[in-house]
Amino acid sequence: MTRTADTCTLVADIGGTNTRVALAEGATLRTDTVTRYKNTDYPGLETVLRAFIDAQGGLDCAGACIAIAGPVKDGRGTMTNLDWEIDEATLARATGADTACLLNDLQAQGHALGHLPDGAVTPLVRIEEPARDPKATKLVVGVGTGFNAAPVFETPWGRHVPPSESGHANLPVRAEDELRMIRHFETSHGFPAVEDMLSGRGFERVYSFLSAEAGTPSEARAADIMAGFEDGSDPVAARAAEMFVRMLGTVTGNLCLIQLPFGGVFFAGGVARAFSKHFATLGFAQAFRDKGRFAGFMGNFEVGLIEDDYAALTGCATYLAAKG
C-alpha cells in the first residue's frame, strides 16, 4: 500500500562508503526505518532510493532531502570518491516528492542542533557561564574522512546554515615542528590545506612525518596509530596524537574568532569522536585558547561532541519541516 504524502518525508545521508535512508514525520526522524546501503552495490542515487521505497511497500512523499559529504551548489552536489549523479532533479524523480532539497552534510548537522535526543551531545570544554541566548550563533566542525565546518545562525526568518569548504583553507602553523611537517608534505599543489592534516588520512601523514624525523620511517593506518597511542606501545603515535590535537585546537579556535559561536562548538565525525576522550590530556583546550591578547575571550566558547549517528538525517528532516 502506498502511504499518503500528508506527513511522510524521505531523508538520506550519503557518505563515501554507505548511504543511510529513512522516513521522517515532520521534524521527527523515524529511527525504525533507517536503512544502510553500500554505495558500491548500486550504480547511482536513484537506484538506492528506489530500493528503499520498494522495501517500504511504496511511498508518496511530501518532500525529500539528502545530505552529502561534499560541496553543494545550485542544487547539485559532488563527491570526490563517488561518481553518482547527485542533484535535486534526480532526488525528485526518484521519490516523486514535490519538494526536493540537497544539503552538505555539515549543513545537515547544523540543522539537527536542538532536535537531537537527550544525551546526544557530550561536553568536551566547559565554560563558566554557558550561553543563555538560544539564538546565539553555533558552529559545527566535522573531522572524519575530511574536514569541514558550518556556522549555524538563527534569524527572524528561521535557521540559516550556509555551506563552506573550510577544510581547504591553508593550514595555520604555530610551532617549528608543524613548519617542518608542512615543508615535508608541500607538493605541486602548494601549501597543505587543513584537511590534508586534520582528517583520518591527515593523522596518518602526521605519523609518517614524525616517524621519519625519529629515524624510523613507517606508514600505518589511522586506527593502528590510535591503538599504538592508546595502549602506550608506540611513542611516535603518542607524539602524532598530541600534534594532531594541538593543530585541531588551533584551527577550531581560529574558526571561533571568525564566526563567534557563543552558542557552542559541536564536533562531529569519526575522527573527532576517536580523539575527543583524549582532548584533556593532549592539550586541546590550551591550543584552542592560545590566541594572545584574546586568550581570555576564548573562554566564551563551549565545545561538545555530537554522538548521534543519525544527526544528519535528523537535520534533513528538520530542514524540510521548516520549509513547510
PDB file of C-alpha atoms in Angstrom:
ATOM      1  CA  MET A   1       0.000   0.000   0.000  1.00  0.00           C
ATOM      2  CA  THR A   2       1.315   3.446  -0.913  1.00  0.00           C
ATOM      3  CA  ARG A   3       1.499   5.803   2.055  1.00  0.00           C
ATOM      4  CA  THR A   4      -0.064   9.228   1.930  1.00  0.00           C
ATOM      5  CA  ALA A   5       2.022  12.339   1.437  1.00  0.00           C
ATOM      6  CA  ASP A   6       0.455  14.286   4.311  1.00  0.00           C
ATOM      7  CA  THR A   7       3.401  13.971   6.685  1.00  0.00           C
ATOM      8  CA  CYS A   8       5.819  11.441   5.221  1.00  0.00           C
ATOM      9  CA  THR A   9       9.196  12.717   4.079  1.00  0.00           C
ATOM     10  CA  LEU A  10      12.265  10.837   2.899  1.00  0.00           C
ATOM     11  CA  VAL A  11      15.735  11.717   4.179  1.00  0.00           C
ATOM     12  CA  ALA A  12      19.157  10.336   3.293  1.00  0.00           C
ATOM     13  CA  ASP A  13      22.787  10.753   4.291  1.00  0.00           C
ATOM     14  CA  ILE A  14      25.338   9.875   1.592  1.00  0.00           C
ATOM     15  CA  GLY A  15      28.817   9.104   2.862  1.00  0.00           C
ATOM     16  CA  GLY A  16      31.867   7.935   0.978  1.00  0.00           C
ATOM     17  CA  THR A  17      31.114   4.250   1.639  1.00  0.00           C
ATOM     18  CA  ASN A  18      27.480   3.938   2.696  1.00  0.00           C
ATOM     19  CA  THR A  19      24.163   5.711   2.268  1.00  0.00           C
ATOM     20  CA  ARG A  20      21.577   5.824   5.047  1.00  0.00           C
ATOM     21  CA  VAL A  21      17.927   6.353   4.071  1.00  0.00           C
ATOM     22  CA  ALA A  22      14.954   6.823   6.393  1.00  0.00           C
ATOM     23  CA  LEU A  23      11.489   8.282   6.770  1.00  0.00           C
ATOM     24  CA  ALA A  24      10.501  11.238   8.911  1.00  0.00           C
ATOM     25  CA  GLU A  25       7.217  12.583  10.223  1.00  0.00           C
ATOM     26  CA  GLY A  26       7.590  16.336  10.248  1.00  0.00           C
ATOM     27  CA  ALA A  27      10.841  17.129  12.077  1.00  0.00           C
ATOM     28  CA  THR A  28      10.903  13.730  13.804  1.00  0.00           C
ATOM     29  CA  LEU A  29      13.147  11.031  12.360  1.00  0.00           C
ATOM     30  CA  ARG A  30      11.647   7.556  12.326  1.00  0.00           C
ATOM     31  CA  THR A  31      14.686   5.619  13.514  1.00  0.00           C
ATOM     32  CA  ASP A  32      12.898   2.298  12.943  1.00  0.00           C
ATOM     33  CA  THR A  33      13.076   2.932   9.186  1.00  0.00           C
ATOM     34  CA  VAL A  34      16.795   3.766   8.938  1.00  0.00           C
ATOM     35  CA  THR A  35      18.362   1.520   6.295  1.00  0.00           C
ATOM     36  CA  ARG A  36      22.013   1.378   5.252  1.00  0.00           C
ATOM     37  CA  TYR A  37      23.092   0.707   1.663  1.00  0.00           C
ATOM     38  CA  LYS A  38      26.639   0.020   0.474  1.00  0.00           C
ATOM     39  CA  ASN A  39      27.386   2.513  -2.298  1.00  0.00           C
ATOM     40  CA  THR A  40      29.408   0.097  -4.441  1.00  0.00           C
ATOM     41  CA  ASP A  41      26.353  -2.171  -4.740  1.00  0.00           C
ATOM     42  CA  TYR A  42      24.390   0.490  -6.656  1.00  0.00           C
ATOM     43  CA  PRO A  43      25.064   2.380  -9.903  1.00  0.00           C
ATOM     44  CA  GLY A  44      23.553   5.630  -8.648  1.00  0.00           C
ATOM     45  CA  LEU A  45      21.481   7.518  -6.113  1.00  0.00           C
ATOM     46  CA  GLU A  46      18.194   6.846  -7.878  1.00  0.00           C
ATOM     47  CA  THR A  47      18.561   3.068  -7.585  1.00  0.00           C
ATOM     48  CA  VAL A  48      19.305   3.329  -3.856  1.00  0.00           C
ATOM     49  CA  LEU A  49      16.222   5.446  -3.236  1.00  0.00           C
ATOM     50  CA  ARG A  50      14.029   3.180  -5.347  1.00  0.00           C
ATOM     51  CA  ALA A  51      15.269   0.149  -3.384  1.00  0.00           C
ATOM     52  CA  PHE A  52      14.300   1.849  -0.128  1.00  0.00           C
ATOM     53  CA  ILE A  53      10.892   2.934  -1.421  1.00  0.00           C
ATOM     54  CA  ASP A  54      10.160  -0.568  -2.721  1.00  0.00           C
ATOM     55  CA  ALA A  55      11.180  -2.069   0.636  1.00  0.00           C
ATOM     56  CA  GLN A  56       8.679   0.250   2.321  1.00  0.00           C
ATOM     57  CA  GLY A  57       5.897  -1.017   0.081  1.00  0.00           C
ATOM     58  CA  GLY A  58       5.757   2.194  -1.924  1.00  0.00           C
ATOM     59  CA  LEU A  59       5.748   5.792  -0.758  1.00  0.00           C
ATOM     60  CA  ASP A  60       4.085   9.050  -1.697  1.00  0.00           C
ATOM     61  CA  CYS A  61       6.449  11.549  -0.080  1.00  0.00           C
ATOM     62  CA  ALA A  62       5.625  15.157   0.675  1.00  0.00           C
ATOM     63  CA  GLY A  63       9.306  16.021   0.487  1.00  0.00           C
ATOM     64  CA  ALA A  64      12.794  14.580   0.251  1.00  0.00           C
ATOM     65  CA  CYS A  65      16.153  15.849   1.463  1.00  0.00           C
ATOM     66  CA  ILE A  66      19.618  14.327   1.263  1.00  0.00           C
ATOM     67  CA  ALA A  67      22.927  15.292   2.839  1.00  0.00           C
ATOM     68  CA  ILE A  68      26.227  14.570   1.104  1.00  0.00           C
ATOM     69  CA  ALA A  69      29.847  14.677   2.233  1.00  0.00           C
ATOM     70  CA  GLY A  70      30.892  17.172  -0.420  1.00  0.00           C
ATOM     71  CA  PRO A  71      30.264  20.649  -1.808  1.00  0.00           C
ATOM     72  CA  VAL A  72      26.749  21.618  -2.910  1.00  0.00           C
ATOM     73  CA  LYS A  73      25.916  24.432  -5.314  1.00  0.00           C
ATOM     74  CA  ASP A  74      22.763  25.273  -7.268  1.00  0.00           C
ATOM     75  CA  GLY A  75      21.027  22.067  -6.240  1.00  0.00           C
ATOM     76  CA  ARG A  76      23.879  19.821  -7.348  1.00  0.00           C
ATOM     77  CA  GLY A  77      26.484  18.040  -5.234  1.00  0.00           C
ATOM     78  CA  THR A  78      29.813  16.377  -5.952  1.00  0.00           C
ATOM     79  CA  MET A  79      31.834  13.790  -4.047  1.00  0.00           C
ATOM     80  CA  THR A  80      35.448  13.023  -4.848  1.00  0.00           C
ATOM     81  CA  ASN A  81      35.134   9.243  -4.393  1.00  0.00           C
ATOM     82  CA  LEU A  82      31.633   8.663  -5.780  1.00  0.00           C
ATOM     83  CA  ASP A  83      30.622   9.213  -9.410  1.00  0.00           C
ATOM     84  CA  TRP A  84      26.867   9.259  -8.816  1.00  0.00           C
ATOM     85  CA  GLU A  85      24.703  11.999 -10.276  1.00  0.00           C
ATOM     86  CA  ILE A  86      23.586  13.800  -7.125  1.00  0.00           C
ATOM     87  CA  ASP A  87      21.151  16.643  -7.669  1.00  0.00           C
ATOM     88  CA  GLU A  88      17.696  17.799  -6.663  1.00  0.00           C
ATOM     89  CA  ALA A  89      16.190  16.798 -10.012  1.00  0.00           C
ATOM     90  CA  THR A  90      17.333  13.187  -9.550  1.00  0.00           C
ATOM     91  CA  LEU A  91      16.013  13.211  -5.987  1.00  0.00           C
ATOM     92  CA  ALA A  92      12.609  14.495  -7.104  1.00  0.00           C
ATOM     93  CA  ARG A  93      12.413  11.967  -9.937  1.00  0.00           C
ATOM     94  CA  ALA A  94      13.326   9.027  -7.698  1.00  0.00           C
ATOM     95  CA  THR A  95      10.919   9.898  -4.883  1.00  0.00           C
ATOM     96  CA  GLY A  96       8.099  11.734  -6.650  1.00  0.00           C
ATOM     97  CA  ALA A  97       8.370  14.448  -4.000  1.00  0.00           C
ATOM     98  CA  ASP A  98       7.229  17.971  -4.809  1.00  0.00           C
ATOM     99  CA  THR A  99       9.958  19.408  -2.570  1.00  0.00           C
ATOM    100  CA  ALA A 100      13.481  18.065  -3.073  1.00  0.00           C
ATOM    101  CA  CYS A 101      16.494  19.507  -1.236  1.00  0.00           C
ATOM    102  CA  LEU A 102      20.215  18.819  -1.199  1.00  0.00           C
ATOM    103  CA  LEU A 103      22.469  19.803   1.716  1.00  0.00           C
ATOM    104  CA  ASN A 104      26.122  19.479   2.589  1.00  0.00           C
ATOM    105  CA  ASP A 105      26.490  17.021   5.484  1.00  0.00           C
ATOM    106  CA  LEU A 106      27.727  19.733   7.862  1.00  0.00           C
ATOM    107  CA  GLN A 107      24.700  21.870   6.984  1.00  0.00           C
ATOM    108  CA  ALA A 108      22.503  18.914   7.917  1.00  0.00           C
ATOM    109  CA  GLN A 109      24.344  18.507  11.231  1.00  0.00           C
ATOM    110  CA  GLY A 110      23.756  22.201  11.900  1.00  0.00           C
ATOM    111  CA  HIS A 111      20.027  21.908  11.265  1.00  0.00           C
ATOM    112  CA  ALA A 112      19.910  18.992  13.718  1.00  0.00           C
ATOM    113  CA  LEU A 113      21.121  21.046  16.689  1.00  0.00           C
ATOM    114  CA  GLY A 114      18.357  21.460  19.237  1.00  0.00           C
ATOM    115  CA  HIS A 115      16.463  18.484  17.809  1.00  0.00           C
ATOM    116  CA  LEU A 116      18.714  15.628  18.949  1.00  0.00           C
ATOM    117  CA  PRO A 117      17.833  13.130  21.708  1.00  0.00           C
ATOM    118  CA  ASP A 118      18.862  13.862  25.281  1.00  0.00           C
ATOM    119  CA  GLY A 119      22.484  12.911  25.861  1.00  0.00           C
ATOM    120  CA  ALA A 120      23.396  13.150  22.174  1.00  0.00           C
ATOM    121  CA  VAL A 121      25.964  15.899  22.847  1.00  0.00           C
ATOM    122  CA  THR A 122      28.906  15.215  25.178  1.00  0.00           C
ATOM    123  CA  PRO A 123      30.627  18.271  26.739  1.00  0.00           C
ATOM    124  CA  LEU A 124      34.360  18.494  25.977  1.00  0.00           C
ATOM    125  CA  VAL A 125      35.360  22.025  27.001  1.00  0.00           C
ATOM    126  CA  ARG A 126      33.101  23.721  29.524  1.00  0.00           C
ATOM    127  CA  ILE A 127      32.803  27.443  30.222  1.00  0.00           C
ATOM    128  CA  GLU A 128      31.974  29.278  33.435  1.00  0.00           C
ATOM    129  CA  GLU A 129      28.778  30.856  32.116  1.00  0.00           C
ATOM    130  CA  PRO A 130      27.059  28.708  29.453  1.00  0.00           C
ATOM    131  CA  ALA A 131      25.201  30.588  26.718  1.00  0.00           C
ATOM    132  CA  ARG A 132      21.698  31.627  27.749  1.00  0.00           C
ATOM    133  CA  ASP A 133      20.580  33.001  24.392  1.00  0.00           C
ATOM    134  CA  PRO A 134      19.029  30.189  22.305  1.00  0.00           C
ATOM    135  CA  LYS A 135      19.547  32.331  19.215  1.00  0.00           C
ATOM    136  CA  ALA A 136      23.316  32.606  19.707  1.00  0.00           C
ATOM    137  CA  THR A 137      25.422  31.506  16.739  1.00  0.00           C
ATOM    138  CA  LYS A 138      26.712  27.928  16.839  1.00  0.00           C
ATOM    139  CA  LEU A 139      29.453  26.147  14.897  1.00  0.00           C
ATOM    140  CA  VAL A 140      29.607  22.540  13.691  1.00  0.00           C
ATOM    141  CA  VAL A 141      33.076  21.134  12.960  1.00  0.00           C
ATOM    142  CA  GLY A 142      33.325  17.810  11.143  1.00  0.00           C
ATOM    143  CA  VAL A 143      36.510  15.739  11.401  1.00  0.00           C
ATOM    144  CA  GLY A 144      36.420  12.371   9.688  1.00  0.00           C
ATOM    145  CA  THR A 145      37.434  11.291   6.198  1.00  0.00           C
ATOM    146  CA  GLY A 146      37.755  15.039   5.573  1.00  0.00           C
ATOM    147  CA  PHE A 147      37.403  18.294   7.484  1.00  0.00           C
ATOM    148  CA  ASN A 148      34.759  20.989   7.245  1.00  0.00           C
ATOM    149  CA  ALA A 149      32.828  23.463   9.372  1.00  0.00           C
ATOM    150  CA  ALA A 150      29.475  25.223   9.167  1.00  0.00           C
ATOM    151  CA  PRO A 151      28.123  28.130  11.226  1.00  0.00           C
ATOM    152  CA  VAL A 152      24.529  27.977  12.449  1.00  0.00           C
ATOM    153  CA  PHE A 153      22.651  31.288  12.505  1.00  0.00           C
ATOM    154  CA  GLU A 154      19.204  31.915  13.997  1.00  0.00           C
ATOM    155  CA  THR A 155      17.396  34.647  12.055  1.00  0.00           C
ATOM    156  CA  PRO A 156      13.895  36.183  12.160  1.00  0.00           C
ATOM    157  CA  TRP A 157      13.157  34.023   9.107  1.00  0.00           C
ATOM    158  CA  GLY A 158      14.397  30.788  10.632  1.00  0.00           C
ATOM    159  CA  ARG A 159      17.658  28.911  10.939  1.00  0.00           C
ATOM    160  CA  HIS A 160      20.339  29.536   8.316  1.00  0.00           C
ATOM    161  CA  VAL A 161      23.289  27.158   7.908  1.00  0.00           C
ATOM    162  CA  PRO A 162      25.447  28.321   4.986  1.00  0.00           C
ATOM    163  CA  PRO A 163      27.800  25.842   3.332  1.00  0.00           C
ATOM    164  CA  SER A 164      31.558  26.214   3.444  1.00  0.00           C
ATOM    165  CA  GLU A 165      34.702  24.375   2.413  1.00  0.00           C
ATOM    166  CA  SER A 166      36.734  25.247   5.498  1.00  0.00           C
ATOM    167  CA  GLY A 167      38.888  22.147   5.137  1.00  0.00           C
ATOM    168  CA  HIS A 168      40.508  23.542   2.005  1.00  0.00           C
ATOM    169  CA  ALA A 169      41.813  26.695   3.674  1.00  0.00           C
ATOM    170  CA  ASN A 170      45.561  26.717   4.287  1.00  0.00           C
ATOM    171  CA  LEU A 171      46.686  25.036   7.488  1.00  0.00           C
ATOM    172  CA  PRO A 172      47.942  27.560  10.081  1.00  0.00           C
ATOM    173  CA  VAL A 173      51.413  26.993  11.541  1.00  0.00           C
ATOM    174  CA  ARG A 174      52.156  27.751  15.205  1.00  0.00           C
ATOM    175  CA  ALA A 175      55.238  25.635  16.009  1.00  0.00           C
ATOM    176  CA  GLU A 176      58.569  24.727  14.461  1.00  0.00           C
ATOM    177  CA  ASP A 177      57.673  21.039  14.122  1.00  0.00           C
ATOM    178  CA  GLU A 178      54.489  21.996  12.277  1.00  0.00           C
ATOM    179  CA  LEU A 179      56.504  24.105   9.845  1.00  0.00           C
ATOM    180  CA  ARG A 180      58.887  21.215   9.182  1.00  0.00           C
ATOM    181  CA  MET A 181      55.935  18.933   8.554  1.00  0.00           C
ATOM    182  CA  ILE A 182      54.323  21.395   6.145  1.00  0.00           C
ATOM    183  CA  ARG A 183      57.553  21.643   4.184  1.00  0.00           C
ATOM    184  CA  HIS A 184      57.827  17.860   4.188  1.00  0.00           C
ATOM    185  CA  PHE A 185      54.405  17.451   2.562  1.00  0.00           C
ATOM    186  CA  GLU A 186      54.345  20.540   0.360  1.00  0.00           C
ATOM    187  CA  THR A 187      53.685  19.379  -3.197  1.00  0.00           C
ATOM    188  CA  SER A 188      52.940  20.735  -6.631  1.00  0.00           C
ATOM    189  CA  HIS A 189      49.514  21.625  -5.216  1.00  0.00           C
ATOM    190  CA  GLY A 190      51.203  24.083  -2.886  1.00  0.00           C
ATOM    191  CA  PHE A 191      50.809  24.667   0.831  1.00  0.00           C
ATOM    192  CA  PRO A 192      48.830  21.846   2.520  1.00  0.00           C
ATOM    193  CA  ALA A 193      45.219  22.532   3.445  1.00  0.00           C
ATOM    194  CA  VAL A 194      43.605  21.956   6.830  1.00  0.00           C
ATOM    195  CA  GLU A 195      42.011  18.726   5.588  1.00  0.00           C
ATOM    196  CA  ASP A 196      45.384  17.376   4.459  1.00  0.00           C
ATOM    197  CA  MET A 197      46.425  17.070   8.118  1.00  0.00           C
ATOM    198  CA  LEU A 198      43.216  17.188  10.170  1.00  0.00           C
ATOM    199  CA  SER A 199      41.395  14.088   8.925  1.00  0.00           C
ATOM    200  CA  GLY A 200      41.867  10.338   9.089  1.00  0.00           C
ATOM    201  CA  ARG A 201      44.389  10.437   6.261  1.00  0.00           C
ATOM    202  CA  GLY A 202      45.915  13.532   7.798  1.00  0.00           C
ATOM    203  CA  PHE A 203      46.619  11.694  11.058  1.00  0.00           C
ATOM    204  CA  GLU A 204      48.454   9.082   9.013  1.00  0.00           C
ATOM    205  CA  ARG A 205      50.545  11.828   7.406  1.00  0.00           C
ATOM    206  CA  VAL A 206      51.423  13.329  10.791  1.00  0.00           C
ATOM    207  CA  TYR A 207      52.588   9.906  11.959  1.00  0.00           C
ATOM    208  CA  SER A 208      54.573   9.333   8.763  1.00  0.00           C
ATOM    209  CA  PHE A 209      56.378  12.656   9.186  1.00  0.00           C
ATOM    210  CA  LEU A 210      57.215  12.117  12.866  1.00  0.00           C
ATOM    211  CA  SER A 211      58.425   8.559  12.303  1.00  0.00           C
ATOM    212  CA  ALA A 212      60.723   9.821   9.531  1.00  0.00           C
ATOM    213  CA  GLU A 213      62.075  12.510  11.860  1.00  0.00           C
ATOM    214  CA  ALA A 214      62.679   9.845  14.507  1.00  0.00           C
ATOM    215  CA  GLY A 215      64.815   7.909  12.032  1.00  0.00           C
ATOM    216  CA  THR A 216      62.341   5.035  11.672  1.00  0.00           C
ATOM    217  CA  PRO A 217      60.237   5.889   8.591  1.00  0.00           C
ATOM    218  CA  SER A 218      56.964   3.962   8.578  1.00  0.00           C
ATOM    219  CA  GLU A 219      53.393   4.103   7.330  1.00  0.00           C
ATOM    220  CA  ALA A 220      50.341   2.956   9.277  1.00  0.00           C
ATOM    221  CA  ARG A 221      46.568   3.150   9.209  1.00  0.00           C
ATOM    222  CA  ALA A 222      44.907   5.714  11.436  1.00  0.00           C
ATOM    223  CA  ALA A 223      43.205   3.021  13.541  1.00  0.00           C
ATOM    224  CA  ASP A 224      46.519   1.264  14.182  1.00  0.00           C
ATOM    225  CA  ILE A 225      48.249   4.534  15.076  1.00  0.00           C
ATOM    226  CA  MET A 226      45.488   5.343  17.544  1.00  0.00           C
ATOM    227  CA  ALA A 227      45.769   1.860  19.055  1.00  0.00           C
ATOM    228  CA  GLY A 228      49.527   2.292  19.482  1.00  0.00           C
ATOM    229  CA  PHE A 229      48.929   5.593  21.230  1.00  0.00           C
ATOM    230  CA  GLU A 230      46.171   4.326  23.495  1.00  0.00           C
ATOM    231  CA  ASP A 231      47.973   1.178  24.653  1.00  0.00           C
ATOM    232  CA  GLY A 232      51.264   3.037  25.116  1.00  0.00           C
ATOM    233  CA  SER A 233      53.211   0.774  22.766  1.00  0.00           C
ATOM    234  CA  ASP A 234      54.227   3.420  20.211  1.00  0.00           C
ATOM    235  CA  PRO A 235      55.851   6.680  21.375  1.00  0.00           C
ATOM    236  CA  VAL A 236      55.722   8.115  17.848  1.00  0.00           C
ATOM    237  CA  ALA A 237      51.963   7.518  17.794  1.00  0.00           C
ATOM    238  CA  ALA A 238      51.703   9.421  21.079  1.00  0.00           C
ATOM    239  CA  ARG A 239      53.594  12.362  19.571  1.00  0.00           C
ATOM    240  CA  ALA A 240      51.387  12.219  16.459  1.00  0.00           C
ATOM    241  CA  ALA A 241      48.216  12.288  18.567  1.00  0.00           C
ATOM    242  CA  GLU A 242      49.462  15.261  20.589  1.00  0.00           C
ATOM    243  CA  MET A 243      50.447  17.176  17.446  1.00  0.00           C
ATOM    244  CA  PHE A 244      47.131  16.381  15.751  1.00  0.00           C
ATOM    245  CA  VAL A 245      45.062  17.595  18.701  1.00  0.00           C
ATOM    246  CA  ARG A 246      47.203  20.714  19.086  1.00  0.00           C
ATOM    247  CA  MET A 247      46.638  21.658  15.433  1.00  0.00           C
ATOM    248  CA  LEU A 248      42.928  20.870  15.753  1.00  0.00           C
ATOM    249  CA  GLY A 249      42.693  23.200  18.738  1.00  0.00           C
ATOM    250  CA  THR A 250      44.420  25.985  16.819  1.00  0.00           C
ATOM    251  CA  VAL A 251      42.184  25.652  13.756  1.00  0.00           C
ATOM    252  CA  THR A 252      38.982  25.383  15.800  1.00  0.00           C
ATOM    253  CA  GLY A 253      39.958  28.451  17.807  1.00  0.00           C
ATOM    254  CA  ASN A 254      40.548  30.389  14.594  1.00  0.00           C
ATOM    255  CA  LEU A 255      37.104  29.419  13.310  1.00  0.00           C
ATOM    256  CA  CYS A 256      35.566  30.615  16.573  1.00  0.00           C
ATOM    257  CA  LEU A 257      37.143  34.043  16.206  1.00  0.00           C
ATOM    258  CA  ILE A 258      35.718  34.255  12.682  1.00  0.00           C
ATOM    259  CA  GLN A 259      32.159  33.084  13.485  1.00  0.00           C
ATOM    260  CA  LEU A 260      31.805  33.932  17.235  1.00  0.00           C
ATOM    261  CA  PRO A 261      29.743  30.838  18.133  1.00  0.00           C
ATOM    262  CA  PHE A 262      28.611  31.903  21.600  1.00  0.00           C
ATOM    263  CA  GLY A 263      26.015  29.123  21.365  1.00  0.00           C
ATOM    264  CA  GLY A 264      28.743  26.491  21.305  1.00  0.00           C
ATOM    265  CA  VAL A 265      31.050  24.476  19.068  1.00  0.00           C
ATOM    266  CA  PHE A 266      29.877  20.974  18.138  1.00  0.00           C
ATOM    267  CA  PHE A 267      32.295  18.373  16.789  1.00  0.00           C
ATOM    268  CA  ALA A 268      31.026  15.602  14.508  1.00  0.00           C
ATOM    269  CA  GLY A 269      32.680  12.746  12.645  1.00  0.00           C
ATOM    270  CA  GLY A 270      34.519   9.538  13.447  1.00  0.00           C
ATOM    271  CA  VAL A 271      37.969  11.058  13.890  1.00  0.00           C
ATOM    272  CA  ALA A 272      36.647  13.759  16.213  1.00  0.00           C
ATOM    273  CA  ARG A 273      34.892  11.076  18.238  1.00  0.00           C
ATOM    274  CA  ALA A 274      38.041   8.938  18.487  1.00  0.00           C
ATOM    275  CA  PHE A 275      40.176  11.825  19.734  1.00  0.00           C
ATOM    276  CA  SER A 276      37.592  13.544  21.937  1.00  0.00           C
ATOM    277  CA  LYS A 277      38.233  11.420  25.023  1.00  0.00           C
ATOM    278  CA  HIS A 278      41.881  12.491  24.881  1.00  0.00           C
ATOM    279  CA  PHE A 279      41.310  16.240  24.446  1.00  0.00           C
ATOM    280  CA  ALA A 280      42.022  16.985  28.108  1.00  0.00           C
ATOM    281  CA  THR A 281      45.328  15.096  28.273  1.00  0.00           C
ATOM    282  CA  LEU A 282      46.571  16.164  24.832  1.00  0.00           C
ATOM    283  CA  GLY A 283      46.043  19.886  25.401  1.00  0.00           C
ATOM    284  CA  PHE A 284      43.141  20.715  23.110  1.00  0.00           C
ATOM    285  CA  ALA A 285      41.774  23.488  25.342  1.00  0.00           C
ATOM    286  CA  GLN A 286      45.193  25.116  25.720  1.00  0.00           C
ATOM    287  CA  ALA A 287      45.764  25.209  21.946  1.00  0.00           C
ATOM    288  CA  PHE A 288      42.164  26.290  21.364  1.00  0.00           C
ATOM    289  CA  ARG A 289      42.541  29.282  23.694  1.00  0.00           C
ATOM    290  CA  ASP A 290      46.110  30.229  22.755  1.00  0.00           C
ATOM    291  CA  LYS A 291      45.165  33.463  20.979  1.00  0.00           C
ATOM    292  CA  GLY A 292      47.450  36.044  22.593  1.00  0.00           C
ATOM    293  CA  ARG A 293      45.502  39.039  23.853  1.00  0.00           C
ATOM    294  CA  PHE A 294      42.250  37.190  23.087  1.00  0.00           C
ATOM    295  CA  ALA A 295      43.104  34.119  25.181  1.00  0.00           C
ATOM    296  CA  GLY A 296      40.624  35.163  27.859  1.00  0.00           C
ATOM    297  CA  PHE A 297      37.945  35.886  25.271  1.00  0.00           C
ATOM    298  CA  MET A 298      38.172  32.262  24.100  1.00  0.00           C
ATOM    299  CA  GLY A 299      36.587  31.267  27.409  1.00  0.00           C
ATOM    300  CA  ASN A 300      33.245  32.289  25.880  1.00  0.00           C
ATOM    301  CA  PHE A 301      33.134  29.215  23.655  1.00  0.00           C
ATOM    302  CA  GLU A 302      31.905  25.868  24.931  1.00  0.00           C
ATOM    303  CA  VAL A 303      32.876  22.746  22.964  1.00  0.00           C
ATOM    304  CA  GLY A 304      30.928  19.493  22.679  1.00  0.00           C
ATOM    305  CA  LEU A 305      30.726  16.320  20.594  1.00  0.00           C
ATOM    306  CA  ILE A 306      27.660  15.119  18.652  1.00  0.00           C
ATOM    307  CA  GLU A 307      27.398  11.365  19.305  1.00  0.00           C
ATOM    308  CA  ASP A 308      24.168  10.678  17.416  1.00  0.00           C
ATOM    309  CA  ASP A 309      24.921   8.664  14.259  1.00  0.00           C
ATOM    310  CA  TYR A 310      21.630   9.823  12.763  1.00  0.00           C
ATOM    311  CA  ALA A 311      22.167  13.553  13.328  1.00  0.00           C
ATOM    312  CA  ALA A 312      22.469  14.343   9.607  1.00  0.00           C
ATOM    313  CA  LEU A 313      19.189  12.522   8.934  1.00  0.00           C
ATOM    314  CA  THR A 314      17.510  14.471  11.726  1.00  0.00           C
ATOM    315  CA  GLY A 315      18.896  17.678  10.234  1.00  0.00           C
ATOM    316  CA  CYS A 316      17.422  16.834   6.838  1.00  0.00           C
ATOM    317  CA  ALA A 317      14.025  16.188   8.448  1.00  0.00           C
ATOM    318  CA  THR A 318      14.189  19.432  10.417  1.00  0.00           C
ATOM    319  CA  TYR A 319      15.167  21.394   7.313  1.00  0.00           C
ATOM    320  CA  LEU A 320      12.233  20.006   5.344  1.00  0.00           C
ATOM    321  CA  ALA A 321       9.791  20.659   8.180  1.00  0.00           C
ATOM    322  CA  ALA A 322      10.933  24.284   8.412  1.00  0.00           C
ATOM    323  CA  LYS A 323      10.334  24.742   4.685  1.00  0.00           C
ATOM    324  CA  GLY A 324       6.717  23.748   5.234  1.00  0.00           C
TER     325      GLY A 324
END
